[in-house]
Amino acid sequence: MKIWEDLLQDIEKNIPSDTECELKMMHSKSALTRFANSQIHQNVDEESADVFLTLHNDSKTVTMSTNLTALKNPKEFVSKAMDSLSKSPIDKGWAGLPDATQSYNGLSKLVESSPEERANKVREFVSEGKQMNAAGYCSSYINNYFVWNTNGLNSSDSSSSAFIDGIFRTESSAGSSHRGGITLSDIEAERAGSEAAKLAKDSENPEDIEPGNYEVILGHEAVSTILVFLGVYGFNAKSKIDGMSPINIDENQFDSQINIFDTPEDNESIGFKIDASGSKKKNLEVVKDGVSKSYFHTRRTAKELSAENTFHELFGWGENFGGIGTNIKLSEGNVSQEEMIKSVKKGIYINEFWYCRVLDPITQVVTGLNRNGSFLIENGKIVKPIGRLRFTQSFMASLAPGNVLSIGDSSRYADSEFGEGMLKVPAIHLKNFNFTGGVSG
């Protein structure tokens, strides 16, 4: 890409020979179609190129960022970074730059979606609930990422993704669903609409129930909430360094049915094949038969814990945030959702959690609310929709040995509080989940 080649040439010639340098650029094209009142009301697209320059010299490190539009004078940009570098504190965590052997070239020309194509997906979604009010969005992204450093690495990669997320509302209820994929053609908009419409219709006139410990069946979005919190606050090696992670490697902390992988190398995985440093990502076994096997590492955390780098450095989050798994998969079981429901004597089905906050990172106690489709189950049948409940539950304990009754036989990309396209999960059936009150407490 010429804009990258020109930028690299201008930056490289201004770097002092005794200074280590890492230059990154993320070129992105995003397109968004929003709908409300069952009609499209907005089509927008955006193109951007964000630039990050990292310099290291005399045990000091500085990173400066800008965008290509604002970067008028590369020489001044480097000069400003060098001045900031001289005033920076000693960086004891510097872990160096990957070398030429880590270089990867995955740059490719990807086709953008059109407003008409996104509108067709919206139409498919909305048509499944014609008597209800629909709202949501359909989005698509094309990203090209470039990394160069003075240690010989020169990497690039391209990725695409597409999503639809929508909700149907009645006067007393709502139901939502989500789909994600590499391209817009992967999106099952009609199926997502059908799910959301059924949840909204079945949720009309909900009744409040008493809080307490319940057996629960969690839908895909609810499962993704648990796993993304564990990923960001548990398996992130920086959390372990900070003394805030509950994860202990090679301990049987989860039920034997729990198998979690990070799969950036898989063809159907969304995102780049390289991490923010430009190094090739690798598939990683995170939990095997309930036993925690690995943290998500970056260059810095691997150095501090004398561990092997798992290449989970994330662009734009900063080197010091730690490692994030962006292709997390919970292995499927062999039980359908219908079979799960039939096995419940008294429990709750929950489609989605929201407004979740960590109360205690060491035990992963999180509080949050249910929404967009929750039902009371008695004697193997859904008997009525229920209102809002507040849960206060350890996500570690929710997946602990003996608490996982079964895992669903069908996975899909689910939305999460840390972004789309990061998790591919099935539904899950848990023995105990603690609800501590209604909306007010």
GROMACS .gro file of C-alpha atoms in nm:
model
  441
    1MET     CA    1   0.000   0.000   0.000
    2LYS     CA    2   0.158   0.321  -0.117
    3ILE     CA    3   0.057   0.535   0.183
    4TRP     CA    4   0.241   0.289   0.410
    5GLU     CA    5   0.548   0.273   0.185
    6ASP     CA    6   0.572   0.651   0.173
    7LEU     CA    7   0.526   0.684   0.550
    8LEU     CA    8   0.788   0.419   0.624
    9GLN     CA    9   1.040   0.583   0.394
   10ASP     CA   10   0.988   0.924   0.553
   11ILE     CA   11   1.010   0.792   0.911
   12GLU     CA   12   1.301   0.552   0.858
   13LYS     CA   13   1.538   0.815   0.722
   14ASN     CA   14   1.486   1.032   1.031
   15ILE     CA   15   1.554   0.767   1.297
   16PRO     CA   16   1.896   0.800   1.465
   17SER     CA   17   2.114   0.492   1.404
   18ASP     CA   18   2.152   0.416   1.776
   19THR     CA   19   1.776   0.419   1.844
   20GLU     CA   20   1.545   0.117   1.827
   21CYS     CA   21   1.224   0.195   1.643
   22GLU     CA   22   0.888   0.029   1.582
   23LEU     CA   23   0.641   0.184   1.339
   24LYS     CA   24   0.279   0.068   1.308
   25MET     CA   25  -0.010   0.177   1.092
   26MET     CA   26  -0.372   0.059   1.100
   27HIS     CA   27  -0.563   0.148   0.784
   28SER     CA   28  -0.935   0.091   0.835
   29LYS     CA   29  -1.252   0.122   0.633
   30SER     CA   30  -1.578   0.083   0.824
   31ALA     CA   31  -1.936   0.101   0.706
   32LEU     CA   32  -2.248   0.114   0.918
   33THR     CA   33  -2.620   0.090   0.845
   34ARG     CA   34  -2.850   0.174   1.137
   35PHE     CA   35  -3.219   0.100   1.160
   36ALA     CA   36  -3.493   0.208   1.403
   37ASN     CA   37  -3.871   0.184   1.393
   38SER     CA   38  -3.806  -0.101   1.147
   39GLN     CA   39  -3.660   0.139   0.890
   40ILE     CA   40  -3.307   0.232   0.788
   41HIS     CA   41  -3.229   0.585   0.901
   42GLN     CA   42  -2.852   0.611   0.861
   43ASN     CA   43  -2.573   0.495   0.630
   44VAL     CA   44  -2.221   0.606   0.716
   45ASP     CA   45  -1.871   0.500   0.620
   46GLU     CA   46  -1.531   0.605   0.746
   47GLU     CA   47  -1.170   0.562   0.639
   48SER     CA   48  -0.881   0.621   0.876
   49ALA     CA   49  -0.512   0.547   0.919
   50ASP     CA   50  -0.376   0.550   1.275
   51VAL     CA   51   0.000   0.564   1.326
   52PHE     CA   52   0.200   0.457   1.632
   53LEU     CA   53   0.573   0.526   1.667
   54THR     CA   54   0.774   0.360   1.946
   55LEU     CA   55   1.136   0.460   2.016
   56HIS     CA   56   1.380   0.303   2.263
   57ASN     CA   57   1.724   0.428   2.359
   58ASP     CA   58   1.934   0.449   2.673
   59SER     CA   59   1.686   0.221   2.859
   60LYS     CA   60   1.403   0.465   2.791
   61THR     CA   61   1.092   0.412   2.580
   62VAL     CA   62   0.831   0.642   2.432
   63THR     CA   63   0.529   0.580   2.212
   64MET     CA   64   0.353   0.854   2.021
   65SER     CA   65   0.041   0.826   1.811
   66THR     CA   66  -0.133   1.029   1.544
   67ASN     CA   67  -0.335   0.975   1.230
   68LEU     CA   68  -0.214   1.003   0.874
   69THR     CA   69  -0.425   1.312   0.807
   70ALA     CA   70  -0.267   1.502   1.097
   71LEU     CA   71   0.086   1.380   1.019
   72LYS     CA   72   0.200   1.668   0.800
   73ASN     CA   73   0.573   1.650   0.870
   74PRO     CA   74   0.727   1.307   0.953
   75LYS     CA   75   1.061   1.465   1.045
   76GLU     CA   76   0.896   1.685   1.307
   77PHE     CA   77   0.697   1.385   1.434
   78VAL     CA   78   1.018   1.188   1.491
   79SER     CA   79   1.191   1.491   1.642
   80LYS     CA   80   0.905   1.541   1.887
   81ALA     CA   81   0.920   1.172   1.982
   82MET     CA   82   1.298   1.190   2.035
   83ASP     CA   83   1.257   1.493   2.260
   84SER     CA   84   0.991   1.310   2.463
   85LEU     CA   85   1.216   1.005   2.478
   86SER     CA   86   1.498   1.201   2.640
   87LYS     CA   87   1.261   1.308   2.919
   88SER     CA   88   1.107   0.966   2.978
   89PRO     CA   89   1.177   0.747   3.282
   90ILE     CA   90   1.379   0.425   3.271
   91ASP     CA   91   1.174   0.143   3.119
   92LYS     CA   92   1.261  -0.172   3.315
   93GLY     CA   93   1.004  -0.379   3.128
   94TRP     CA   94   1.140  -0.326   2.777
   95ALA     CA   95   1.145  -0.664   2.605
   96GLY     CA   96   1.300  -0.572   2.272
   97LEU     CA   97   1.176  -0.598   1.916
   98PRO     CA   98   1.092  -0.914   1.721
   99ASP     CA   99   1.337  -0.992   1.441
  100ALA     CA  100   1.304  -1.063   1.070
  101THR     CA  101   1.220  -1.430   1.127
  102GLN     CA  102   0.883  -1.320   1.270
  103SER     CA  103   0.788  -1.123   0.957
  104TYR     CA  104   0.458  -1.212   0.789
  105ASN     CA  105   0.291  -1.091   0.471
  106GLY     CA  106  -0.085  -1.144   0.464
  107LEU     CA  107  -0.181  -0.822   0.287
  108SER     CA  108  -0.465  -0.877   0.042
  109LYS     CA  109  -0.724  -0.675  -0.148
  110LEU     CA  110  -1.063  -0.720   0.018
  111VAL     CA  111  -1.399  -0.620  -0.123
  112GLU     CA  112  -1.606  -0.362   0.065
  113SER     CA  113  -1.976  -0.411   0.127
  114SER     CA  114  -2.226  -0.174  -0.033
  115PRO     CA  115  -2.515   0.005   0.140
  116GLU     CA  116  -2.752  -0.208  -0.068
  117GLU     CA  117  -2.595  -0.531   0.060
  118ARG     CA  118  -2.622  -0.416   0.419
  119ALA     CA  119  -2.980  -0.301   0.358
  120ASN     CA  120  -3.066  -0.651   0.236
  121LYS     CA  121  -2.938  -0.797   0.561
  122VAL     CA  122  -3.143  -0.545   0.759
  123ARG     CA  123  -3.449  -0.633   0.552
  124GLU     CA  124  -3.399  -1.004   0.628
  125PHE     CA  125  -3.378  -0.929   0.999
  126VAL     CA  126  -3.674  -0.693   1.015
  127SER     CA  127  -3.901  -0.920   0.808
  128GLU     CA  128  -3.900  -1.179   1.087
  129GLY     CA  129  -4.098  -0.954   1.322
  130LYS     CA  130  -4.323  -0.745   1.103
  131GLN     CA  131  -4.573  -0.668   1.381
  132MET     CA  132  -4.301  -0.538   1.613
  133ASN     CA  133  -4.063  -0.244   1.631
  134ALA     CA  134  -3.710  -0.332   1.518
  135ALA     CA  135  -3.386  -0.145   1.581
  136GLY     CA  136  -3.017  -0.219   1.545
  137TYR     CA  137  -2.730  -0.204   1.299
  138CYS     CA  138  -2.545  -0.390   1.028
  139SER     CA  139  -2.173  -0.313   0.999
  140SER     CA  140  -1.871  -0.420   0.797
  141TYR     CA  141  -1.498  -0.357   0.833
  142ILE     CA  142  -1.182  -0.391   0.628
  143ASN     CA  143  -0.851  -0.343   0.810
  144ASN     CA  144  -0.494  -0.343   0.682
  145TYR     CA  145  -0.218  -0.352   0.942
  146PHE     CA  146   0.151  -0.277   0.890
  147VAL     CA  147   0.448  -0.312   1.128
  148TRP     CA  148   0.816  -0.237   1.070
  149ASN     CA  149   1.105  -0.221   1.312
  150THR     CA  150   1.478  -0.161   1.313
  151ASN     CA  151   1.544  -0.525   1.408
  152GLY     CA  152   1.449  -0.642   1.060
  153LEU     CA  153   1.079  -0.720   1.097
  154ASN     CA  154   0.844  -0.605   0.823
  155SER     CA  155   0.491  -0.747   0.854
  156SER     CA  156   0.149  -0.679   0.710
  157ASP     CA  157  -0.194  -0.838   0.718
  158SER     CA  158  -0.553  -0.777   0.612
  159SER     CA  159  -0.878  -0.872   0.778
  160SER     CA  160  -1.248  -0.824   0.723
  161SER     CA  161  -1.552  -0.867   0.945
  162ALA     CA  162  -1.926  -0.806   0.939
  163PHE     CA  163  -2.199  -0.803   1.202
  164ILE     CA  164  -2.569  -0.760   1.254
  165ASP     CA  165  -2.713  -0.682   1.593
  166GLY     CA  166  -3.082  -0.614   1.641
  167ILE     CA  167  -3.372  -0.601   1.880
  168PHE     CA  168  -3.748  -0.632   1.852
  169ARG     CA  169  -3.971  -0.452   2.103
  170THR     CA  170  -4.331  -0.482   2.212
  171GLU     CA  171  -4.502  -0.262   2.469
  172SER     CA  172  -4.379  -0.482   2.754
  173SER     CA  173  -4.082  -0.679   2.621
  174ALA     CA  174  -3.773  -0.699   2.405
  175GLY     CA  175  -3.573  -0.971   2.236
  176SER     CA  176  -3.229  -0.943   2.076
  177SER     CA  177  -2.987  -1.146   1.868
  178HIS     CA  178  -2.646  -1.108   1.705
  179ARG     CA  179  -2.443  -1.261   1.425
  180GLY     CA  180  -2.085  -1.213   1.312
  181GLY     CA  181  -1.862  -1.339   1.034
  182ILE     CA  182  -1.567  -1.264   0.809
  183THR     CA  183  -1.785  -1.129   0.528
  184LEU     CA  184  -2.139  -0.998   0.500
  185SER     CA  185  -2.241  -1.314   0.314
  186ASP     CA  186  -2.160  -1.513   0.630
  187ILE     CA  187  -2.428  -1.329   0.829
  188GLU     CA  188  -2.749  -1.524   0.897
  189ALA     CA  189  -2.961  -1.211   0.935
  190GLU     CA  190  -3.292  -1.392   0.887
  191ARG     CA  191  -3.208  -1.644   1.158
  192ALA     CA  192  -3.096  -1.368   1.395
  193GLY     CA  193  -3.423  -1.185   1.329
  194SER     CA  194  -3.625  -1.498   1.393
  195GLU     CA  195  -3.451  -1.554   1.728
  196ALA     CA  196  -3.496  -1.192   1.839
  197ALA     CA  197  -3.863  -1.183   1.731
  198LYS     CA  198  -3.946  -1.504   1.918
  199LEU     CA  199  -3.773  -1.383   2.233
  200ALA     CA  200  -3.963  -1.052   2.221
  201LYS     CA  201  -4.300  -1.217   2.162
  202ASP     CA  202  -4.246  -1.485   2.427
  203SER     CA  203  -4.125  -1.221   2.677
  204GLU     CA  204  -4.443  -1.013   2.678
  205ASN     CA  205  -4.586  -0.924   3.019
  206PRO     CA  206  -4.296  -1.052   3.232
  207GLU     CA  207  -4.343  -1.127   3.600
  208ASP     CA  208  -4.095  -1.062   3.879
  209ILE     CA  209  -3.962  -1.360   4.072
  210GLU     CA  210  -3.774  -1.387   4.399
  211PRO     CA  211  -3.394  -1.367   4.378
  212GLY     CA  212  -3.185  -1.660   4.497
  213ASN     CA  213  -2.971  -1.944   4.366
  214TYR     CA  214  -3.110  -2.086   4.044
  215GLU     CA  215  -3.016  -2.346   3.792
  216VAL     CA  216  -2.958  -2.151   3.468
  217ILE     CA  217  -2.931  -2.200   3.096
  218LEU     CA  218  -2.724  -1.921   2.948
  219GLY     CA  219  -2.758  -1.817   2.583
  220HIS     CA  220  -2.463  -1.732   2.362
  221GLU     CA  221  -2.435  -1.364   2.462
  222ALA     CA  222  -2.454  -1.448   2.833
  223VAL     CA  223  -2.181  -1.710   2.793
  224SER     CA  224  -1.964  -1.462   2.602
  225THR     CA  225  -1.986  -1.219   2.895
  226ILE     CA  226  -1.844  -1.477   3.134
  227LEU     CA  227  -1.563  -1.577   2.900
  228VAL     CA  228  -1.459  -1.227   2.799
  229PHE     CA  229  -1.435  -1.119   3.164
  230LEU     CA  230  -1.222  -1.426   3.238
  231GLY     CA  231  -1.011  -1.352   2.932
  232VAL     CA  232  -0.947  -0.984   3.003
  233TYR     CA  233  -0.917  -1.000   3.383
  234GLY     CA  234  -0.812  -1.361   3.438
  235PHE     CA  235  -0.603  -1.510   3.158
  236ASN     CA  236  -0.439  -1.176   3.080
  237ALA     CA  237  -0.085  -1.227   3.213
  238LYS     CA  238  -0.067  -0.862   3.320
  239SER     CA  239  -0.347  -0.931   3.568
  240LYS     CA  240  -0.136  -1.214   3.712
  241ILE     CA  241   0.165  -0.984   3.743
  242ASP     CA  242  -0.051  -0.728   3.922
  243GLY     CA  243  -0.179  -0.993   4.166
  244MET     CA  244  -0.534  -0.958   4.037
  245SER     CA  245  -0.589  -1.283   3.845
  246PRO     CA  246  -0.761  -1.592   3.985
  247ILE     CA  247  -0.601  -1.819   3.724
  248ASN     CA  248  -0.338  -2.072   3.832
  249ILE     CA  249  -0.169  -2.269   3.558
  250ASP     CA  250  -0.201  -2.651   3.568
  251GLU     CA  251  -0.472  -2.639   3.833
  252ASN     CA  252  -0.813  -2.802   3.784
  253GLN     CA  253  -1.007  -2.477   3.829
  254PHE     CA  254  -1.291  -2.549   3.585
  255ASP     CA  255  -1.534  -2.830   3.518
  256SER     CA  256  -1.387  -3.109   3.304
  257GLN     CA  257  -1.631  -3.021   3.025
  258ILE     CA  258  -1.466  -2.680   2.982
  259ASN     CA  259  -1.219  -2.659   2.694
  260ILE     CA  260  -1.115  -2.313   2.578
  261PHE     CA  261  -0.889  -2.228   2.286
  262ASP     CA  262  -0.766  -1.915   2.113
  263THR     CA  263  -0.764  -1.988   1.740
  264PRO     CA  264  -0.621  -1.704   1.526
  265GLU     CA  265  -0.479  -1.952   1.274
  266ASP     CA  266  -0.819  -2.101   1.187
  267ASN     CA  267  -0.956  -1.992   0.850
  268GLU     CA  268  -1.297  -1.901   0.995
  269SER     CA  269  -1.150  -1.684   1.271
  270ILE     CA  270  -1.209  -1.310   1.251
  271GLY     CA  271  -0.909  -1.077   1.272
  272PHE     CA  272  -0.539  -1.063   1.197
  273LYS     CA  273  -0.289  -1.346   1.186
  274ILE     CA  274  -0.030  -1.121   1.350
  275ASP     CA  275  -0.027  -0.944   1.686
  276ALA     CA  276   0.049  -0.576   1.743
  277SER     CA  277   0.425  -0.639   1.733
  278GLY     CA  278   0.393  -0.789   1.384
  279SER     CA  279   0.468  -1.143   1.501
  280LYS     CA  280   0.268  -1.438   1.367
  281LYS     CA  281  -0.004  -1.553   1.605
  282LYS     CA  282  -0.047  -1.918   1.698
  283ASN     CA  283  -0.340  -2.127   1.815
  284LEU     CA  284  -0.330  -2.167   2.191
  285GLU     CA  285  -0.476  -2.417   2.436
  286VAL     CA  286  -0.611  -2.205   2.724
  287VAL     CA  287  -0.813  -2.458   2.927
  288LYS     CA  288  -0.795  -2.835   2.869
  289ASP     CA  289  -1.052  -3.060   3.038
  290GLY     CA  290  -1.099  -2.801   3.311
  291VAL     CA  291  -0.726  -2.739   3.370
  292SER     CA  292  -0.587  -2.390   3.307
  293LYS     CA  293  -0.296  -2.423   3.064
  294SER     CA  294  -0.180  -2.075   2.962
  295TYR     CA  295  -0.206  -1.702   3.009
  296PHE     CA  296  -0.232  -1.454   2.723
  297HIS     CA  297   0.119  -1.310   2.699
  298THR     CA  298   0.285  -1.015   2.530
  299ARG     CA  299   0.657  -0.943   2.494
  300ARG     CA  300   0.659  -0.759   2.824
  301THR     CA  301   0.461  -1.007   3.033
  302ALA     CA  302   0.657  -1.300   2.893
  303LYS     CA  303   0.980  -1.132   2.999
  304GLU     CA  304   0.853  -1.047   3.348
  305LEU     CA  305   0.720  -1.396   3.417
  306SER     CA  306   1.004  -1.575   3.233
  307ALA     CA  307   0.743  -1.736   3.010
  308GLU     CA  308   0.700  -1.795   2.638
  309ASN     CA  309   0.534  -1.515   2.442
  310THR     CA  310   0.190  -1.621   2.312
  311PHE     CA  311   0.165  -1.314   2.084
  312HIS     CA  312  -0.147  -1.153   2.231
  313GLU     CA  313  -0.036  -0.791   2.214
  314LEU     CA  314  -0.331  -0.586   2.089
  315PHE     CA  315  -0.305  -0.280   1.865
  316GLY     CA  316  -0.423   0.045   2.023
  317TRP     CA  317  -0.451  -0.091   2.378
  318GLY     CA  318  -0.095  -0.008   2.477
  319GLU     CA  319   0.192  -0.243   2.556
  320ASN     CA  320   0.127  -0.221   2.929
  321PHE     CA  321  -0.234  -0.343   2.919
  322GLY     CA  322  -0.129  -0.704   2.872
  323GLY     CA  323  -0.244  -0.984   2.646
  324ILE     CA  324  -0.598  -1.025   2.514
  325GLY     CA  325  -0.737  -1.331   2.340
  326THR     CA  326  -0.932  -1.219   2.035
  327ASN     CA  327  -1.033  -1.557   1.892
  328ILE     CA  328  -1.166  -1.735   2.200
  329LYS     CA  329  -1.364  -2.053   2.144
  330LEU     CA  330  -1.545  -2.265   2.401
  331SER     CA  331  -1.566  -2.618   2.266
  332GLU     CA  332  -1.915  -2.745   2.196
  333GLY     CA  333  -2.085  -3.022   2.391
  334ASN     CA  334  -2.352  -3.256   2.261
  335VAL     CA  335  -2.673  -3.125   2.418
  336SER     CA  336  -2.930  -2.915   2.237
  337GLN     CA  337  -3.099  -2.618   2.403
  338GLU     CA  338  -3.430  -2.806   2.394
  339GLU     CA  339  -3.274  -3.097   2.582
  340MET     CA  340  -3.126  -2.858   2.837
  341ILE     CA  341  -3.467  -2.707   2.907
  342LYS     CA  342  -3.631  -3.050   2.941
  343SER     CA  343  -3.377  -3.146   3.210
  344VAL     CA  344  -3.449  -2.846   3.436
  345LYS     CA  345  -3.684  -2.895   3.733
  346LYS     CA  346  -3.676  -2.527   3.832
  347GLY     CA  347  -3.448  -2.270   3.677
  348ILE     CA  348  -3.403  -1.970   3.450
  349TYR     CA  349  -3.311  -1.919   3.087
  350ILE     CA  350  -3.114  -1.599   3.021
  351ASN     CA  351  -3.043  -1.467   2.675
  352GLU     CA  352  -2.807  -1.184   2.761
  353PHE     CA  353  -2.630  -1.005   3.047
  354TRP     CA  354  -2.554  -0.635   3.053
  355TYR     CA  355  -2.411  -0.356   3.267
  356CYS     CA  356  -2.165  -0.600   3.424
  357ARG     CA  357  -1.898  -0.480   3.666
  358VAL     CA  358  -1.621  -0.664   3.850
  359LEU     CA  359  -1.658  -0.647   4.230
  360ASP     CA  360  -1.362  -0.868   4.321
  361PRO     CA  361  -1.103  -0.953   4.053
  362ILE     CA  362  -0.936  -1.222   4.266
  363THR     CA  363  -1.251  -1.435   4.279
  364GLN     CA  364  -1.399  -1.287   3.961
  365VAL     CA  365  -1.718  -1.186   4.141
  366VAL     CA  366  -1.919  -0.982   3.893
  367THR     CA  367  -2.253  -0.808   3.925
  368GLY     CA  368  -2.488  -0.732   3.638
  369LEU     CA  369  -2.840  -0.763   3.500
  370ASN     CA  370  -3.031  -0.984   3.259
  371ARG     CA  371  -3.216  -0.848   2.955
  372ASN     CA  372  -3.383  -0.915   2.620
  373GLY     CA  373  -3.525  -1.258   2.689
  374SER     CA  374  -3.540  -1.431   3.031
  375PHE     CA  375  -3.776  -1.709   3.133
  376LEU     CA  376  -3.868  -1.926   3.430
  377ILE     CA  377  -3.839  -2.300   3.364
  378GLU     CA  378  -4.035  -2.555   3.568
  379ASN     CA  379  -4.052  -2.930   3.517
  380GLY     CA  380  -3.876  -2.914   3.184
  381LYS     CA  381  -4.090  -2.640   3.031
  382ILE     CA  382  -4.072  -2.263   2.998
  383VAL     CA  383  -4.366  -2.138   3.202
  384LYS     CA  384  -4.340  -1.758   3.192
  385PRO     CA  385  -4.118  -1.461   3.107
  386ILE     CA  386  -3.950  -1.293   3.403
  387GLY     CA  387  -3.844  -0.937   3.481
  388ARG     CA  388  -3.507  -0.789   3.561
  389LEU     CA  389  -3.281  -0.959   3.814
  390ARG     CA  390  -2.942  -0.855   3.948
  391PHE     CA  391  -2.682  -1.129   3.975
  392THR     CA  392  -2.376  -1.125   4.198
  393GLN     CA  393  -2.175  -1.428   4.099
  394SER     CA  394  -1.817  -1.549   4.077
  395PHE     CA  395  -1.756  -1.629   3.712
  396MET     CA  396  -1.483  -1.870   3.826
  397ALA     CA  397  -1.732  -2.053   4.048
  398SER     CA  398  -1.991  -2.059   3.770
  399LEU     CA  399  -1.761  -2.279   3.560
  400ALA     CA  400  -1.608  -2.468   3.854
  401PRO     CA  401  -1.595  -2.849   3.876
  402GLY     CA  402  -1.946  -2.989   3.924
  403ASN     CA  403  -2.132  -2.669   3.835
  404VAL     CA  404  -2.143  -2.724   3.460
  405LEU     CA  405  -2.429  -2.960   3.381
  406SER     CA  406  -2.395  -2.954   3.002
  407ILE     CA  407  -2.266  -2.754   2.706
  408GLY     CA  408  -2.465  -2.678   2.393
  409ASP     CA  409  -2.407  -2.846   2.059
  410SER     CA  410  -2.412  -2.530   1.848
  411SER     CA  411  -2.172  -2.234   1.850
  412ARG     CA  412  -2.176  -1.889   1.692
  413TYR     CA  413  -2.001  -1.556   1.724
  414ALA     CA  414  -2.153  -1.369   2.018
  415ASP     CA  415  -2.133  -1.005   2.113
  416SER     CA  416  -1.929  -0.909   2.420
  417GLU     CA  417  -1.866  -0.607   2.638
  418PHE     CA  418  -1.515  -0.578   2.491
  419GLY     CA  419  -1.605  -0.597   2.124
  420GLU     CA  420  -1.753  -0.809   1.849
  421GLY     CA  421  -1.597  -1.109   1.680
  422MET     CA  422  -1.383  -1.208   1.978
  423LEU     CA  423  -1.579  -1.511   2.101
  424LYS     CA  424  -1.741  -1.811   1.939
  425VAL     CA  425  -1.942  -1.999   2.199
  426PRO     CA  426  -2.232  -2.241   2.258
  427ALA     CA  427  -2.504  -2.213   2.522
  428ILE     CA  428  -2.426  -2.359   2.864
  429HIS     CA  429  -2.628  -2.519   3.146
  430LEU     CA  430  -2.516  -2.440   3.502
  431LYS     CA  431  -2.621  -2.595   3.832
  432ASN     CA  432  -2.611  -2.278   4.043
  433PHE     CA  433  -2.609  -1.907   3.966
  434ASN     CA  434  -2.667  -1.643   4.233
  435PHE     CA  435  -2.927  -1.367   4.189
  436THR     CA  436  -2.922  -1.113   4.469
  437GLY     CA  437  -3.205  -0.876   4.384
  438GLY     CA  438  -3.414  -0.694   4.128
  439VAL     CA  439  -3.315  -0.384   3.935
  440SER     CA  440  -3.294  -0.167   4.245
  441GLY     CA  441  -3.057  -0.389   4.437
   0.00000   0.00000   0.00000
